[in-house]
Amino acid sequence: MLLGEDDILELCYMTLDSDEQKVMQSIIDSWDDRNNRPLGLKSYVETCSLKQDYEFLLINSWEDEHDFLQWHNSENNTPAHFGHAGNKSAVVNQYVSAGKQHLNRYSA
């Protein structure tokens, strides 16, 4: 995932049972077609814990904060309806790019 200087990052942590994993995978697979992605979603990465196969982190890169907020508050935001550790919804955190100068400091 390549980040632009003004991109908005969304990190969405979920714990999913086997049925929820199938639903979530279907949603993520549909995003392979750019026309099925939420407006403004540039790229995404789905990760799964190596030790706990029910823990997932979805990392989304958004063009701008407006698009992220529209999605975050939308009824169509199905991933947000999945819970974590017995809670009713996913943990969602929003981040902005630290900028090229900051990112280059930590590149190998």
Tab-separated table of N, CA and C in Angstrom, residues 45-106:
chain	number	residue	atom	x	y	z
A	45	VAL	N	-5.860	-3.224	2.806
A	45	VAL	CA	-5.117	-4.436	3.129
A	45	VAL	C	-5.880	-5.126	4.250
A	46	GLU	N	-6.153	-6.397	4.069
A	46	GLU	CA	-6.799	-7.196	5.101
A	46	GLU	C	-5.730	-8.066	5.747
A	47	THR	N	-5.612	-8.000	7.059
A	47	THR	CA	-4.615	-8.802	7.760
A	47	THR	C	-5.297	-9.681	8.798
A	48	CYS	N	-4.641	-10.784	9.121
A	48	CYS	CA	-5.152	-11.726	10.115
A	48	CYS	C	-4.011	-12.090	11.056
A	49	SER	N	-4.318	-12.207	12.324
A	49	SER	CA	-3.317	-12.586	13.315
A	49	SER	C	-2.781	-13.984	13.020
A	50	LEU	N	-1.482	-14.164	13.169
A	50	LEU	CA	-0.884	-15.486	12.979
A	50	LEU	C	-1.235	-16.424	14.128
A	51	LYS	N	-1.416	-15.865	15.318
A	51	LYS	CA	-1.685	-16.695	16.490
A	51	LYS	C	-3.171	-16.878	16.767
A	52	GLN	N	-3.978	-15.867	16.475
A	52	GLN	CA	-5.419	-15.913	16.746
A	52	GLN	C	-6.155	-15.752	15.415
A	53	ASP	N	-6.578	-16.847	14.797
A	53	ASP	CA	-7.146	-16.786	13.450
A	53	ASP	C	-8.497	-16.084	13.378
A	54	TYR	N	-8.993	-15.575	14.480
A	54	TYR	CA	-10.258	-14.844	14.497
A	54	TYR	C	-10.045	-13.329	14.609
A	55	GLU	N	-8.797	-12.880	14.742
A	55	GLU	CA	-8.491	-11.458	14.852
A	55	GLU	C	-8.087	-10.901	13.489
A	56	PHE	N	-8.747	-9.820	13.090
A	56	PHE	CA	-8.502	-9.212	11.790
A	56	PHE	C	-8.278	-7.714	11.942
A	57	LEU	N	-7.424	-7.179	11.084
A	57	LEU	CA	-7.212	-5.745	10.995
A	57	LEU	C	-7.355	-5.361	9.529
A	58	LEU	N	-8.298	-4.482	9.252
A	58	LEU	CA	-8.515	-3.974	7.906
A	58	LEU	C	-7.922	-2.572	7.858
A	59	ILE	N	-6.986	-2.355	6.930
A	59	ILE	CA	-6.325	-1.060	6.790
A	59	ILE	C	-6.768	-0.458	5.463
A	60	ASN	N	-7.450	0.676	5.545
A	60	ASN	CA	-7.966	1.349	4.357
A	60	ASN	C	-7.269	2.687	4.170
A	61	SER	N	-6.986	3.029	2.923
A	61	SER	CA	-6.418	4.320	2.572
A	61	SER	C	-7.478	5.112	1.812
A	62	TRP	N	-7.796	6.308	2.329
A	62	TRP	CA	-8.846	7.154	1.760
A	62	TRP	C	-8.249	8.390	1.109
A	63	GLU	N	-8.908	8.863	0.040
A	63	GLU	CA	-8.438	10.055	-0.658
A	63	GLU	C	-8.495	11.289	0.227
A	64	ASP	N	-9.560	11.412	1.018
A	64	ASP	CA	-9.666	12.566	1.907
A	64	ASP	C	-10.589	12.250	3.078
A	65	GLU	N	-10.583	13.145	4.041
A	65	GLU	CA	-11.352	12.924	5.264
A	65	GLU	C	-12.854	12.906	5.001
A	66	HIS	N	-13.315	13.718	4.065
A	66	HIS	CA	-14.745	13.750	3.749
A	66	HIS	C	-15.238	12.379	3.306
A	67	ASP	N	-14.505	11.736	2.390
A	67	ASP	CA	-14.900	10.401	1.923
A	67	ASP	C	-14.889	9.393	3.069
A	68	PHE	N	-13.850	9.472	3.917
A	68	PHE	CA	-13.784	8.568	5.063
A	68	PHE	C	-14.990	8.760	5.976
A	69	LEU	N	-15.319	10.005	6.301
A	69	LEU	CA	-16.435	10.267	7.214
A	69	LEU	C	-17.766	9.845	6.614
A	70	GLN	N	-17.933	10.057	5.309
A	70	GLN	CA	-19.164	9.598	4.643
A	70	GLN	C	-19.314	8.092	4.814
A	71	TRP	N	-18.233	7.355	4.590
A	71	TRP	CA	-18.251	5.897	4.719
A	71	TRP	C	-18.436	5.481	6.176
A	72	HIS	N	-17.703	6.133	7.054
A	72	HIS	CA	-17.738	5.783	8.476
A	72	HIS	C	-19.159	5.893	9.043
A	73	ASN	N	-19.920	6.873	8.579
A	73	ASN	CA	-21.277	7.111	9.084
A	73	ASN	C	-22.360	6.460	8.233
A	74	SER	N	-21.971	5.738	7.199
A	74	SER	CA	-22.926	5.134	6.267
A	74	SER	C	-23.475	3.803	6.784
A	75	GLU	N	-24.736	3.546	6.476
A	75	GLU	CA	-25.326	2.241	6.794
A	75	GLU	C	-24.690	1.136	5.958
A	76	ASN	N	-24.077	1.500	4.828
A	76	ASN	CA	-23.431	0.522	3.952
A	76	ASN	C	-22.059	0.092	4.461
A	77	ASN	N	-21.594	0.677	5.544
A	77	ASN	CA	-20.288	0.348	6.115
A	77	ASN	C	-20.406	-0.961	6.899
A	78	THR	N	-20.533	-2.050	6.173
A	78	THR	CA	-20.730	-3.365	6.785
A	78	THR	C	-19.592	-3.778	7.713
A	79	PRO	N	-18.316	-3.552	7.374
A	79	PRO	CA	-17.254	-3.969	8.296
A	79	PRO	C	-17.388	-3.368	9.696
A	80	ALA	N	-17.931	-2.165	9.802
A	80	ALA	CA	-18.071	-1.530	11.116
A	80	ALA	C	-19.098	-2.245	11.991
A	81	HIS	N	-19.961	-3.046	11.371
A	81	HIS	CA	-20.985	-3.767	12.128
A	81	HIS	C	-20.437	-5.028	12.785
A	82	PHE	N	-19.260	-5.466	12.361
A	82	PHE	CA	-18.635	-6.616	13.004
A	82	PHE	C	-18.014	-6.145	14.310
A	83	GLY	N	-18.088	-6.964	15.313
A	83	GLY	CA	-17.595	-6.564	16.624
A	83	GLY	C	-16.174	-6.995	16.898
A	84	HIS	N	-15.768	-6.739	18.121
A	84	HIS	CA	-14.455	-7.179	18.603
A	84	HIS	C	-14.597	-7.549	20.073
A	85	ALA	N	-14.083	-8.684	20.416
A	85	ALA	CA	-14.023	-9.126	21.816
A	85	ALA	C	-15.355	-8.963	22.547
A	86	GLY	N	-16.450	-9.329	21.885
A	86	GLY	CA	-17.762	-9.267	22.509
A	86	GLY	C	-18.473	-7.934	22.382
A	87	ASN	N	-17.823	-6.921	21.821
A	87	ASN	CA	-18.462	-5.627	21.621
A	87	ASN	C	-19.263	-5.636	20.330
A	88	LYS	N	-20.188	-4.687	20.197
A	88	LYS	CA	-21.114	-4.693	19.068
A	88	LYS	C	-20.543	-4.131	17.777
A	89	SER	N	-19.444	-3.408	17.850
A	89	SER	CA	-18.891	-2.833	16.631
A	89	SER	C	-17.373	-2.934	16.641
A	90	ALA	N	-16.811	-2.738	15.469
A	90	ALA	CA	-15.357	-2.807	15.318
A	90	ALA	C	-14.705	-1.593	15.970
A	91	VAL	N	-13.446	-1.740	16.340
A	91	VAL	CA	-12.654	-0.601	16.791
A	91	VAL	C	-12.138	0.076	15.531
A	92	VAL	N	-12.457	1.352	15.359
A	92	VAL	CA	-12.023	2.086	14.174
A	92	VAL	C	-11.214	3.285	14.627
A	93	ASN	N	-10.013	3.412	14.091
A	93	ASN	CA	-9.170	4.566	14.355
A	93	ASN	C	-8.800	5.204	13.033
A	94	GLN	N	-8.716	6.521	13.037
A	94	GLN	CA	-8.400	7.281	11.840
A	94	GLN	C	-7.043	7.943	12.028
A	95	TYR	N	-6.223	7.882	10.992
A	95	TYR	CA	-4.897	8.483	11.033
A	95	TYR	C	-4.657	9.267	9.750
A	96	VAL	N	-3.812	10.282	9.834
A	96	VAL	CA	-3.388	11.002	8.638
A	96	VAL	C	-1.930	10.667	8.391
A	97	SER	N	-1.518	10.817	7.159
A	97	SER	CA	-0.127	10.557	6.809
A	97	SER	C	0.771	11.538	7.553
A	98	ALA	N	1.883	11.043	8.019
A	98	ALA	CA	2.838	11.899	8.723
A	98	ALA	C	3.650	12.745	7.749
A	99	GLY	N	3.449	12.550	6.471
A	99	GLY	CA	4.176	13.312	5.465
A	99	GLY	C	5.416	12.573	4.998
A	100	LYS	N	5.863	12.928	3.823
A	100	LYS	CA	6.992	12.226	3.217
A	100	LYS	C	8.267	12.349	4.042
A	101	GLN	N	8.526	13.539	4.618
A	101	GLN	CA	9.761	13.710	5.374
A	101	GLN	C	9.791	12.741	6.554
A	102	HIS	N	8.691	12.649	7.277
A	102	HIS	CA	8.622	11.780	8.452
A	102	HIS	C	8.716	10.310	8.042
A	103	LEU	N	8.007	9.934	6.978
A	103	LEU	CA	8.015	8.541	6.543
A	103	LEU	C	9.392	8.120	6.051
A	104	ASN	N	10.091	9.013	5.367
A	104	ASN	CA	11.414	8.673	4.846
A	104	ASN	C	12.421	8.446	5.965
A	105	ARG	N	12.212	9.070	7.094
A	105	ARG	CA	13.117	8.892	8.219
A	105	ARG	C	13.159	7.443	8.681
A	106	TYR	N	12.068	6.737	8.505
A	106	TYR	CA	11.980	5.373	9.010
A	106	TYR	C	12.084	4.316	7.916
